[in-house]
Amino acid sequence: MAVKERMAELMEMPKEIILNYPKMTVTGKNEISVDNIIGIVEFSDKIIRLNTQTHILKICGYNLVIKSLTQDGVDITGEITSILLE
Amino acid sequence: MSVKDFIKGYVLVEVSGNYCERFLNLASKKGISVKNIKATENGKVLMKIYIKDFFRIRSVARNSSCKVSVYKKSGLSVKTNKYRRRTAFVCGVLLSVVLIIYLSNCILAVEISGNKTISTESMKISLKEKGVRLFASNKIKGREIASELLYENPLISWAGVTVDGNKVIVEIVEKPELPEIYNPELKYNIVATTDGVISSYYLKKGFSVVKQGDTVKKGQLLVSGVTDSSAINIRYLNPEADIKIVTWVAESSQAYLEQNKDNLTNRVIKDTYIEYKGKRYGITRKVPFKYYNVKTTEKTVFPYVKYVKVEKIENVPQKILYNEKELFEIERKKLYNNIISNLTEEYKVLETKYDYVSDGEKITTTVTCTIEGPYIEKITSDN
């Protein structure tokens, strides 16, 4: 993994592609999309926990809805209050 | 619901169980597209799945020990499935939609107004040549058609063609009647149109040939428009005169004292038909009585299609025996009305005489009216 990381740095290539690192895109306060997830650990309208290659991502908020779920990514909407990396 | 969702069709499913997250992970790993995942208060999860993916979630549900129940179905395929067995209904709906579209884009009526001397029929023929006919497209160029009408018909001074839905409204304004133009090359004369006696003679222009009190015959010259004297050369004029002639108009008729009169009973046979292009379709019932009067009423329900109602009313003729005076009165009124119906306001009935002759079976009534009026006309001649 370390070799891959170093290679990616040397080649200036995006790590989310080479290393499958999660990539988060937060749009405002109500939308978040996460790529390269492994799976959903916990799902409720207040907490969503996503498993990734490096850590577990905990998204807290109200009325959380998964707009779309695919093999690689997830789009979440709702009133997001916090994002934690566990 | 987006258009894509509607076309593809989707199922709103409710997933319950202890491992809903596992269900979601397995579904995503299998490439099943899951949308709008919502957690409900009772620990269940609602999600939207496309119909084609719905049949693949059975194994996912089994592996994740979850129960899946359909909450709602929607989309085009669901709707078509609903109406698959009702082909006649769907065909009817489609046909009616096609008919509505077709009928809303074609001409169903042509209304022509403003024509006085030009006949409506000739206008319709002229419009037909320009594409304005029943069941033709209502996308017509009104201005071009109006200008063509103006160009073709010299009697029209203005034309307007507008489309109001399925109706084409053609409005025309005809040129006012032009006054008679005096042609100096023609010789004008005023002549009598009936035999009679001149009761008043007032010459405005021209050369008098007769005088008041003269007896004239039909076609006799009254005022001449030509003079030839030694003082001046031959001169033509457009003669004008107020001349009144007293004439006698007589009319007679024969009528039998014993007459048959219509006696309509309450027995009526009603037949209804649909008439299409002059042909009638319907059932004609047998008439149980010998003599009857026929009353027909027609109503146009659609272009070329008429609703015809035929009433056959029983008529039992009744014999009536008039006395001579009674019949004379009836005939006298009839003849008098007949004479005065042809007269305009300028004509005056001065005197009326009635008489009748009877031979026992019938009477011959004669009505003679003395009428005063302008029985004159202006004629042109080359002689």
Short mmCIF file of C-alpha atoms in Angstrom, two decimals:
data_model
loop_
_atom_site.label_atom_id
_atom_site.label_comp_id
_atom_site.label_asym_id
_atom_site.label_seq_id
_atom_site.Cartn_x
_atom_site.Cartn_y
_atom_site.Cartn_z
CA MET A 1 0.00 0.00 0.00
CA ALA A 2 2.82 2.35 0.91
CA VAL A 3 4.44 1.71 -2.46
CA LYS A 4 1.18 2.44 -4.23
CA GLU A 5 0.79 5.63 -2.21
CA ARG A 6 4.28 6.75 -3.05
CA MET A 7 3.79 5.94 -6.72
CA ALA A 8 0.59 7.95 -6.78
CA GLU A 9 2.40 10.88 -5.24
CA LEU A 10 5.25 10.59 -7.70
CA MET A 11 2.99 10.26 -10.72
CA GLU A 12 0.66 12.96 -9.37
CA MET A 13 -2.30 10.69 -9.88
CA PRO A 14 -5.53 10.92 -7.84
CA LYS A 15 -5.33 8.70 -4.81
CA GLU A 16 -9.03 7.85 -4.82
CA ILE A 17 -8.43 6.04 -8.12
CA ILE A 18 -5.13 4.37 -7.39
CA LEU A 19 -5.70 3.56 -3.72
CA ASN A 20 -9.50 3.45 -3.61
CA TYR A 21 -9.52 6.09 -0.91
CA PRO A 22 -12.93 7.54 -0.12
CA LYS A 23 -13.75 10.87 -1.68
CA MET A 24 -16.31 13.11 -0.07
CA THR A 25 -18.06 16.00 -1.74
CA VAL A 26 -20.12 18.20 0.51
CA THR A 27 -22.50 20.61 -1.21
CA GLY A 28 -23.78 23.18 1.21
CA LYS A 29 -25.28 21.79 4.35
CA ASN A 30 -27.79 19.43 2.83
CA GLU A 31 -25.94 17.24 0.37
CA ILE A 32 -22.99 14.91 0.61
CA SER A 33 -21.74 12.34 -1.82
CA VAL A 34 -19.13 9.75 -0.95
CA ASP A 35 -17.25 7.67 -3.51
CA ASN A 36 -15.30 4.46 -2.95
CA ILE A 37 -17.31 3.13 -0.04
CA ILE A 38 -17.27 -0.51 0.96
CA GLY A 39 -20.71 -0.60 2.51
CA ILE A 40 -23.26 0.83 4.90
CA VAL A 41 -22.67 0.00 8.55
CA GLU A 42 -25.58 1.80 10.10
CA PHE A 43 -28.56 3.52 8.62
CA SER A 44 -31.25 5.61 10.26
CA ASP A 45 -32.76 9.02 9.62
CA LYS A 46 -30.31 10.57 12.12
CA ILE A 47 -27.07 8.64 11.63
CA ILE A 48 -25.49 7.03 8.61
CA ARG A 49 -22.22 5.18 9.05
CA LEU A 50 -20.29 4.21 5.94
CA ASN A 51 -17.42 1.78 5.78
CA THR A 52 -14.48 2.83 3.62
CA GLN A 53 -10.95 1.57 2.92
CA THR A 54 -9.36 3.78 5.56
CA HIS A 55 -11.96 4.53 8.19
CA ILE A 56 -15.63 4.59 9.11
CA LEU A 57 -17.41 7.75 8.12
CA LYS A 58 -20.20 8.84 10.45
CA ILE A 59 -22.69 11.35 9.13
CA CYS A 60 -25.11 12.81 11.68
CA GLY A 61 -28.10 14.96 10.99
CA TYR A 62 -31.89 14.99 10.63
CA ASN A 63 -34.14 13.46 7.99
CA LEU A 64 -31.22 11.80 6.28
CA VAL A 65 -32.12 10.07 3.02
CA ILE A 66 -29.88 8.07 0.69
CA LYS A 67 -30.79 9.52 -2.68
CA SER A 68 -28.91 6.87 -4.62
CA LEU A 69 -26.80 3.88 -3.73
CA THR A 70 -24.44 2.26 -6.22
CA GLN A 71 -21.54 -0.15 -5.99
CA ASP A 72 -19.00 2.63 -5.47
CA GLY A 73 -20.78 5.57 -4.02
CA VAL A 74 -23.63 7.03 -2.15
CA ASP A 75 -25.49 10.34 -2.32
CA ILE A 76 -27.02 11.54 0.93
CA THR A 77 -29.39 14.44 1.47
CA GLY A 78 -30.89 15.87 4.60
CA GLU A 79 -29.98 18.33 7.31
CA ILE A 80 -26.35 17.37 8.04
CA THR A 81 -25.02 18.46 11.40
CA SER A 82 -21.67 16.66 11.65
CA ILE A 83 -19.27 14.41 9.76
CA LEU A 84 -16.97 12.24 11.80
CA LEU A 85 -14.04 10.09 10.75
CA GLU A 86 -13.78 7.16 13.17
CA MET B 1 -41.06 11.27 -10.12
CA SER B 2 -38.77 12.00 -13.03
CA VAL B 3 -39.58 11.14 -16.64
CA LYS B 4 -36.88 8.45 -16.59
CA ASP B 5 -38.48 6.87 -13.51
CA PHE B 6 -41.91 6.95 -15.16
CA ILE B 7 -40.69 5.34 -18.39
CA LYS B 8 -38.64 2.65 -16.63
CA GLY B 9 -41.27 2.03 -13.97
CA TYR B 10 -40.44 1.60 -10.32
CA VAL B 11 -41.57 -0.15 -7.15
CA LEU B 12 -41.54 1.45 -3.74
CA VAL B 13 -40.60 -1.37 -1.36
CA GLU B 14 -40.57 -1.59 2.39
CA VAL B 15 -37.74 -3.65 3.85
CA SER B 16 -38.07 -4.85 7.44
CA GLY B 17 -35.72 -6.94 9.50
CA ASN B 18 -32.66 -6.65 11.70
CA TYR B 19 -30.18 -6.33 8.87
CA CYS B 20 -31.49 -3.68 6.58
CA GLU B 21 -27.96 -2.31 6.08
CA ARG B 22 -26.85 -5.75 4.90
CA PHE B 23 -29.73 -5.77 2.44
CA LEU B 24 -28.57 -2.42 1.06
CA ASN B 25 -24.94 -3.53 0.78
CA LEU B 26 -25.83 -6.77 -0.99
CA ALA B 27 -28.16 -4.97 -3.34
CA SER B 28 -25.49 -2.45 -4.30
CA LYS B 29 -22.92 -5.20 -4.76
CA LYS B 30 -25.32 -7.00 -7.12
CA GLY B 31 -25.59 -3.84 -9.18
CA ILE B 32 -29.20 -3.19 -8.21
CA SER B 33 -29.89 0.51 -8.42
CA VAL B 34 -31.57 1.62 -5.19
CA LYS B 35 -32.89 5.14 -4.77
CA ASN B 36 -34.56 7.34 -2.17
CA ILE B 37 -33.72 5.18 0.84
CA LYS B 38 -35.62 6.46 3.85
CA ALA B 39 -35.71 5.10 7.36
CA THR B 40 -39.17 4.99 8.89
CA GLU B 41 -40.01 5.34 12.55
CA ASN B 42 -40.74 1.66 13.13
CA GLY B 43 -37.26 0.55 12.02
CA LYS B 44 -38.25 -0.25 8.47
CA VAL B 45 -36.61 1.15 5.36
CA LEU B 46 -38.44 2.46 2.33
CA MET B 47 -36.66 2.48 -1.02
CA LYS B 48 -37.31 2.87 -4.72
CA ILE B 49 -36.23 0.07 -7.07
CA TYR B 50 -36.67 -0.12 -10.82
CA ILE B 51 -39.07 -2.84 -11.94
CA LYS B 52 -36.39 -4.73 -13.88
CA ASP B 53 -34.29 -4.94 -10.66
CA PHE B 54 -37.21 -5.87 -8.44
CA PHE B 55 -37.13 -9.54 -9.40
CA ARG B 56 -33.44 -9.73 -8.47
CA ILE B 57 -33.92 -8.68 -4.83
CA ARG B 58 -35.42 -12.00 -3.77
CA SER B 59 -31.99 -13.58 -3.23
CA VAL B 60 -30.76 -10.41 -1.56
CA ALA B 61 -33.67 -10.49 0.87
CA ARG B 62 -33.08 -14.16 1.62
CA ASN B 63 -29.38 -13.65 2.30
CA SER B 64 -29.96 -10.65 4.52
CA SER B 65 -32.94 -12.22 6.37
CA CYS B 66 -35.13 -9.29 5.49
CA LYS B 67 -38.74 -9.13 4.49
CA VAL B 68 -39.66 -7.16 1.44
CA SER B 69 -43.15 -5.89 0.79
CA VAL B 70 -44.37 -3.75 -2.07
CA TYR B 71 -45.58 -0.36 -0.88
CA LYS B 72 -46.46 1.22 -4.23
CA LYS B 73 -46.06 0.54 -7.95
CA SER B 74 -45.81 3.22 -10.56
CA GLY B 75 -44.59 3.93 -14.07
CA LEU B 76 -45.47 3.32 -17.68
CA SER B 77 -45.15 -0.46 -17.64
CA VAL B 78 -47.44 -0.66 -14.59
CA LYS B 79 -50.05 1.47 -16.34
CA THR B 80 -49.80 -0.55 -19.57
CA ASN B 81 -50.13 -3.79 -17.60
CA LYS B 82 -53.29 -2.43 -16.05
CA TYR B 83 -54.86 -1.82 -19.45
CA ARG B 84 -53.40 -4.85 -21.26
CA ARG B 85 -56.63 -6.84 -20.97
CA ARG B 86 -58.80 -3.88 -21.87
CA THR B 87 -57.66 -3.58 -25.48
CA ALA B 88 -60.98 -2.24 -26.76
CA PHE B 89 -60.91 0.52 -24.14
CA VAL B 90 -57.32 1.45 -24.99
CA CYS B 91 -58.10 1.38 -28.72
CA GLY B 92 -61.14 3.57 -28.09
CA VAL B 93 -59.10 6.07 -26.10
CA LEU B 94 -56.38 6.14 -28.75
CA LEU B 95 -58.94 6.52 -31.53
CA SER B 96 -60.71 9.32 -29.70
CA VAL B 97 -57.39 11.10 -29.11
CA VAL B 98 -56.52 10.77 -32.80
CA LEU B 99 -60.02 11.97 -33.75
CA ILE B 100 -59.83 14.93 -31.40
CA ILE B 101 -56.44 15.92 -32.79
CA TYR B 102 -57.67 15.48 -36.36
CA LEU B 103 -60.98 17.28 -35.86
CA SER B 104 -59.41 20.13 -33.93
CA ASN B 105 -57.09 20.76 -36.86
CA CYS B 106 -59.63 20.79 -39.66
CA ILE B 107 -62.38 23.05 -40.93
CA LEU B 108 -65.84 22.01 -39.80
CA ALA B 109 -67.79 25.10 -40.82
CA VAL B 110 -67.45 27.98 -43.25
CA GLU B 111 -69.43 31.08 -42.39
CA ILE B 112 -69.88 33.70 -45.07
CA SER B 113 -71.36 37.04 -44.16
CA GLY B 114 -71.83 40.43 -45.76
CA ASN B 115 -72.77 39.18 -49.24
CA LYS B 116 -75.93 40.65 -50.74
CA THR B 117 -75.64 40.32 -54.49
CA ILE B 118 -72.96 37.62 -54.60
CA SER B 119 -74.47 34.24 -53.81
CA THR B 120 -73.16 32.19 -50.91
CA GLU B 121 -72.83 29.15 -53.17
CA SER B 122 -70.53 30.94 -55.63
CA MET B 123 -68.48 32.19 -52.68
CA LYS B 124 -68.20 28.63 -51.36
CA ILE B 125 -67.02 27.35 -54.76
CA SER B 126 -64.48 30.15 -54.96
CA LEU B 127 -63.24 29.36 -51.43
CA LYS B 128 -63.08 25.65 -52.20
CA GLU B 129 -60.64 26.34 -55.00
CA LYS B 130 -58.46 28.13 -52.48
CA GLY B 131 -58.46 25.19 -50.07
CA VAL B 132 -61.16 26.43 -47.72
CA ARG B 133 -63.45 23.41 -47.61
CA LEU B 134 -64.86 21.06 -45.01
CA PHE B 135 -62.39 18.66 -43.38
CA ALA B 136 -59.43 20.50 -44.89
CA SER B 137 -56.66 21.76 -42.62
CA ASN B 138 -57.53 24.93 -40.72
CA LYS B 139 -54.00 26.23 -41.15
CA ILE B 140 -54.92 28.60 -43.94
CA LYS B 141 -53.41 31.89 -45.00
CA GLY B 142 -56.35 34.23 -44.41
CA ARG B 143 -54.75 37.34 -45.82
CA GLU B 144 -53.73 35.67 -49.06
CA ILE B 145 -57.17 34.15 -49.55
CA ALA B 146 -58.84 37.50 -48.83
CA SER B 147 -56.66 39.29 -51.37
CA GLU B 148 -57.36 36.56 -53.95
CA LEU B 149 -61.10 37.00 -53.37
CA LEU B 150 -60.73 40.74 -53.88
CA TYR B 151 -58.72 40.22 -57.04
CA GLU B 152 -61.16 37.68 -58.51
CA ASN B 153 -64.43 39.37 -57.70
CA PRO B 154 -64.80 43.01 -58.77
CA LEU B 155 -68.00 43.37 -56.73
CA ILE B 156 -66.11 42.99 -53.44
CA SER B 157 -64.54 46.08 -51.92
CA TRP B 158 -63.13 44.39 -48.76
CA ALA B 159 -62.70 40.80 -47.65
CA GLY B 160 -61.50 39.25 -44.42
CA VAL B 161 -60.82 35.57 -43.77
CA THR B 162 -60.26 34.50 -40.16
CA VAL B 163 -60.08 31.14 -38.47
CA ASP B 164 -61.92 30.73 -35.19
CA GLY B 165 -61.18 27.20 -34.01
CA ASN B 166 -62.80 24.92 -36.54
CA LYS B 167 -64.82 27.67 -38.12
CA VAL B 168 -63.62 29.83 -41.01
CA ILE B 169 -65.30 33.21 -40.97
CA VAL B 170 -65.38 34.99 -44.31
CA GLU B 171 -66.56 38.56 -44.11
CA ILE B 172 -67.03 40.58 -47.25
CA VAL B 173 -68.17 44.08 -47.99
CA GLU B 174 -69.67 44.61 -51.39
CA LYS B 175 -69.19 47.73 -53.43
CA PRO B 176 -72.15 50.12 -53.24
CA GLU B 177 -74.42 50.13 -56.26
CA LEU B 178 -73.08 52.65 -58.72
CA PRO B 179 -75.50 55.25 -60.03
CA GLU B 180 -76.52 54.90 -63.64
CA ILE B 181 -74.04 56.79 -65.71
CA TYR B 182 -75.48 58.73 -68.57
CA ASN B 183 -73.94 57.67 -71.82
CA PRO B 184 -74.21 60.57 -74.27
CA GLU B 185 -73.93 58.21 -77.22
CA LEU B 186 -77.14 56.40 -76.27
CA LYS B 187 -80.65 57.72 -76.71
CA TYR B 188 -82.78 57.55 -73.57
CA ASN B 189 -86.58 57.54 -73.56
CA ILE B 190 -89.28 57.07 -70.96
CA VAL B 191 -92.07 54.68 -71.98
CA ALA B 192 -95.25 53.34 -70.36
CA THR B 193 -95.19 49.83 -68.91
CA THR B 194 -98.97 49.38 -68.97
CA ASP B 195 -102.10 50.57 -70.70
CA GLY B 196 -103.86 53.40 -68.91
CA VAL B 197 -104.56 57.10 -68.52
CA ILE B 198 -101.96 59.62 -67.41
CA SER B 199 -103.20 61.08 -64.13
CA SER B 200 -100.19 63.30 -63.36
CA TYR B 201 -97.36 64.45 -65.56
CA TYR B 202 -94.39 66.42 -64.22
CA LEU B 203 -91.48 66.78 -66.61
CA LYS B 204 -88.04 67.45 -65.14
CA LYS B 205 -85.80 66.90 -68.11
CA GLY B 206 -86.48 65.85 -71.68
CA PHE B 207 -89.08 66.52 -74.29
CA SER B 208 -92.72 65.75 -73.62
CA VAL B 209 -94.60 63.61 -76.11
CA VAL B 210 -97.89 63.17 -74.20
CA LYS B 211 -99.85 65.26 -71.72
CA GLN B 212 -101.99 64.72 -68.62
CA GLY B 213 -105.27 62.96 -69.38
CA ASP B 214 -103.95 61.14 -72.45
CA THR B 215 -104.65 57.46 -72.87
CA VAL B 216 -101.44 55.51 -73.39
CA LYS B 217 -100.60 51.96 -74.36
CA LYS B 218 -97.90 49.68 -73.06
CA GLY B 219 -94.53 50.64 -74.56
CA GLN B 220 -95.74 54.03 -75.76
CA LEU B 221 -93.20 56.85 -75.64
CA LEU B 222 -93.94 59.33 -72.85
CA VAL B 223 -90.80 61.46 -72.62
CA SER B 224 -88.21 61.62 -75.34
CA GLY B 225 -84.52 62.19 -74.77
CA VAL B 226 -83.95 63.31 -78.38
CA THR B 227 -84.85 66.59 -79.96
CA ASP B 228 -84.54 67.71 -83.51
CA SER B 229 -85.55 71.23 -84.21
CA SER B 230 -84.57 73.80 -86.71
CA ALA B 231 -83.23 76.08 -83.99
CA ILE B 232 -80.76 73.63 -82.54
CA ASN B 233 -79.14 70.52 -83.91
CA ILE B 234 -80.02 66.98 -82.79
CA ARG B 235 -79.58 66.84 -79.03
CA TYR B 236 -79.60 63.88 -76.63
CA LEU B 237 -80.73 64.13 -73.05
CA ASN B 238 -81.17 61.83 -70.10
CA PRO B 239 -84.90 62.40 -69.54
CA GLU B 240 -86.42 62.58 -66.06
CA ALA B 241 -90.11 62.85 -65.19
CA ASP B 242 -92.64 62.04 -62.46
CA ILE B 243 -95.50 60.41 -64.32
CA LYS B 244 -98.40 58.54 -62.82
CA ILE B 245 -100.69 56.33 -64.84
CA VAL B 246 -104.07 55.05 -63.81
CA THR B 247 -104.65 51.48 -64.89
CA TRP B 248 -107.04 48.64 -64.23
CA VAL B 249 -106.01 45.25 -62.97
CA ALA B 250 -108.51 42.41 -63.00
CA GLU B 251 -108.21 38.91 -61.63
CA SER B 252 -110.73 36.11 -61.55
CA SER B 253 -110.99 32.64 -60.08
CA GLN B 254 -113.34 29.68 -60.02
CA ALA B 255 -114.32 27.83 -56.87
CA TYR B 256 -116.67 24.92 -56.25
CA LEU B 257 -119.38 25.23 -53.64
CA GLU B 258 -118.67 21.70 -52.40
CA GLN B 259 -115.04 21.32 -51.33
CA ASN B 260 -112.87 18.80 -49.57
CA LYS B 261 -111.10 20.16 -46.53
CA ASP B 262 -108.17 18.65 -44.65
CA ASN B 263 -109.16 17.15 -41.32
CA LEU B 264 -106.07 16.06 -39.40
CA THR B 265 -106.57 13.51 -36.62
CA ASN B 266 -104.27 12.81 -33.68
CA ARG B 267 -102.91 9.61 -35.23
CA VAL B 268 -99.27 10.16 -36.14
CA ILE B 269 -96.54 7.80 -37.31
CA LYS B 270 -93.05 9.14 -36.66
CA ASP B 271 -90.02 7.88 -38.56
CA THR B 272 -86.47 9.05 -37.98
CA TYR B 273 -83.62 8.77 -40.44
CA ILE B 274 -79.99 9.70 -40.73
CA GLU B 275 -79.36 11.29 -44.09
CA TYR B 276 -75.88 11.11 -45.53
CA LYS B 277 -75.14 12.67 -48.92
CA GLY B 278 -78.82 12.56 -49.92
CA LYS B 279 -79.38 8.92 -48.89
CA ARG B 280 -81.60 8.14 -45.92
CA TYR B 281 -80.80 5.38 -43.48
CA GLY B 282 -83.44 4.21 -41.03
CA ILE B 283 -86.54 2.08 -40.61
CA THR B 284 -89.77 3.11 -42.30
CA ARG B 285 -92.81 1.91 -40.39
CA LYS B 286 -96.01 0.79 -42.08
CA VAL B 287 -98.73 3.42 -42.13
CA PRO B 288 -102.04 2.01 -40.86
CA PHE B 289 -104.21 4.74 -42.40
CA LYS B 290 -105.06 5.50 -46.04
CA TYR B 291 -104.77 9.28 -46.29
CA TYR B 292 -102.09 11.23 -44.51
CA ASN B 293 -100.06 14.43 -44.69
CA VAL B 294 -96.28 14.27 -44.45
CA LYS B 295 -94.33 16.75 -42.32
CA THR B 296 -90.56 16.58 -42.60
CA THR B 297 -88.08 18.33 -40.31
CA GLU B 298 -84.35 18.26 -40.95
CA LYS B 299 -81.47 19.12 -38.70
CA THR B 300 -77.84 19.18 -39.75
CA VAL B 301 -75.85 17.45 -37.04
CA PHE B 302 -72.56 17.23 -38.91
CA PRO B 303 -71.36 18.26 -42.35
CA TYR B 304 -73.17 16.03 -44.92
CA VAL B 305 -75.07 14.33 -42.10
CA LYS B 306 -78.66 15.26 -41.32
CA TYR B 307 -81.13 14.06 -38.76
CA VAL B 308 -84.48 13.75 -40.52
CA LYS B 309 -87.79 13.38 -38.72
CA VAL B 310 -90.80 12.41 -40.84
CA GLU B 311 -94.27 12.71 -39.35
CA LYS B 312 -97.18 11.08 -41.14
CA ILE B 313 -100.38 12.62 -39.80
CA GLU B 314 -103.67 10.98 -40.63
CA ASN B 315 -105.92 13.11 -42.80
CA VAL B 316 -109.60 12.29 -43.16
CA PRO B 317 -110.85 14.79 -45.79
CA GLN B 318 -114.12 16.46 -44.85
CA LYS B 319 -116.67 17.68 -47.37
CA ILE B 320 -117.78 21.26 -46.83
CA LEU B 321 -120.70 22.88 -48.63
CA TYR B 322 -120.37 26.65 -48.88
CA ASN B 323 -123.15 29.00 -49.78
CA GLU B 324 -122.47 31.40 -52.65
CA LYS B 325 -121.97 34.56 -50.57
CA GLU B 326 -119.65 32.84 -48.15
CA LEU B 327 -117.47 31.46 -50.95
CA PHE B 328 -117.52 34.77 -52.80
CA GLU B 329 -116.17 36.53 -49.69
CA ILE B 330 -113.32 34.02 -49.38
CA GLU B 331 -112.41 34.23 -53.06
CA ARG B 332 -112.74 38.02 -53.14
CA LYS B 333 -110.25 38.44 -50.29
CA LYS B 334 -107.89 35.97 -51.89
CA LEU B 335 -107.90 37.75 -55.25
CA TYR B 336 -107.60 41.25 -53.72
CA ASN B 337 -104.62 40.17 -51.60
CA ASN B 338 -103.09 38.63 -54.67
CA ILE B 339 -103.33 41.93 -56.57
CA ILE B 340 -101.98 44.17 -53.82
CA SER B 341 -99.17 41.81 -52.93
CA ASN B 342 -97.40 42.82 -56.14
CA LEU B 343 -97.66 46.55 -55.45
CA THR B 344 -95.08 48.72 -53.73
CA GLU B 345 -95.72 51.85 -51.66
CA GLU B 346 -95.67 54.10 -54.72
CA TYR B 347 -98.81 52.46 -56.05
CA LYS B 348 -102.24 53.39 -54.76
CA VAL B 349 -105.51 51.48 -55.14
CA LEU B 350 -108.15 54.08 -56.07
CA GLU B 351 -111.16 51.86 -56.52
CA THR B 352 -112.07 48.17 -56.24
CA LYS B 353 -114.98 46.34 -57.87
CA TYR B 354 -116.11 42.81 -57.07
CA ASP B 355 -118.47 40.56 -58.94
CA TYR B 356 -119.37 36.89 -59.19
CA VAL B 357 -121.30 34.58 -61.46
CA SER B 358 -122.77 31.29 -60.24
CA ASP B 359 -123.82 28.19 -62.20
CA GLY B 360 -125.10 26.22 -59.21
CA GLU B 361 -121.95 24.09 -58.83
CA LYS B 362 -119.24 26.71 -58.85
CA ILE B 363 -118.83 30.47 -58.75
CA THR B 364 -116.53 32.68 -60.84
CA THR B 365 -115.29 35.67 -58.87
CA THR B 366 -113.79 38.74 -60.54
CA VAL B 367 -111.96 41.55 -58.76
CA THR B 368 -111.06 44.73 -60.64
CA CYS B 369 -108.80 47.33 -59.07
CA THR B 370 -108.13 50.84 -60.33
CA ILE B 371 -104.52 51.54 -59.50
CA GLU B 372 -102.49 54.70 -59.83
CA GLY B 373 -98.74 54.47 -59.97
CA PRO B 374 -95.51 55.16 -61.82
CA TYR B 375 -95.96 52.59 -64.56
CA ILE B 376 -92.98 53.91 -66.49
CA GLU B 377 -89.48 52.76 -67.37
CA LYS B 378 -86.43 54.29 -68.93
CA ILE B 379 -85.13 52.52 -71.99
CA THR B 380 -82.18 53.05 -74.26
CA SER B 381 -82.29 52.59 -77.98
CA ASP B 382 -79.96 53.16 -80.87
CA ASN B 383 -82.83 54.25 -83.14
#
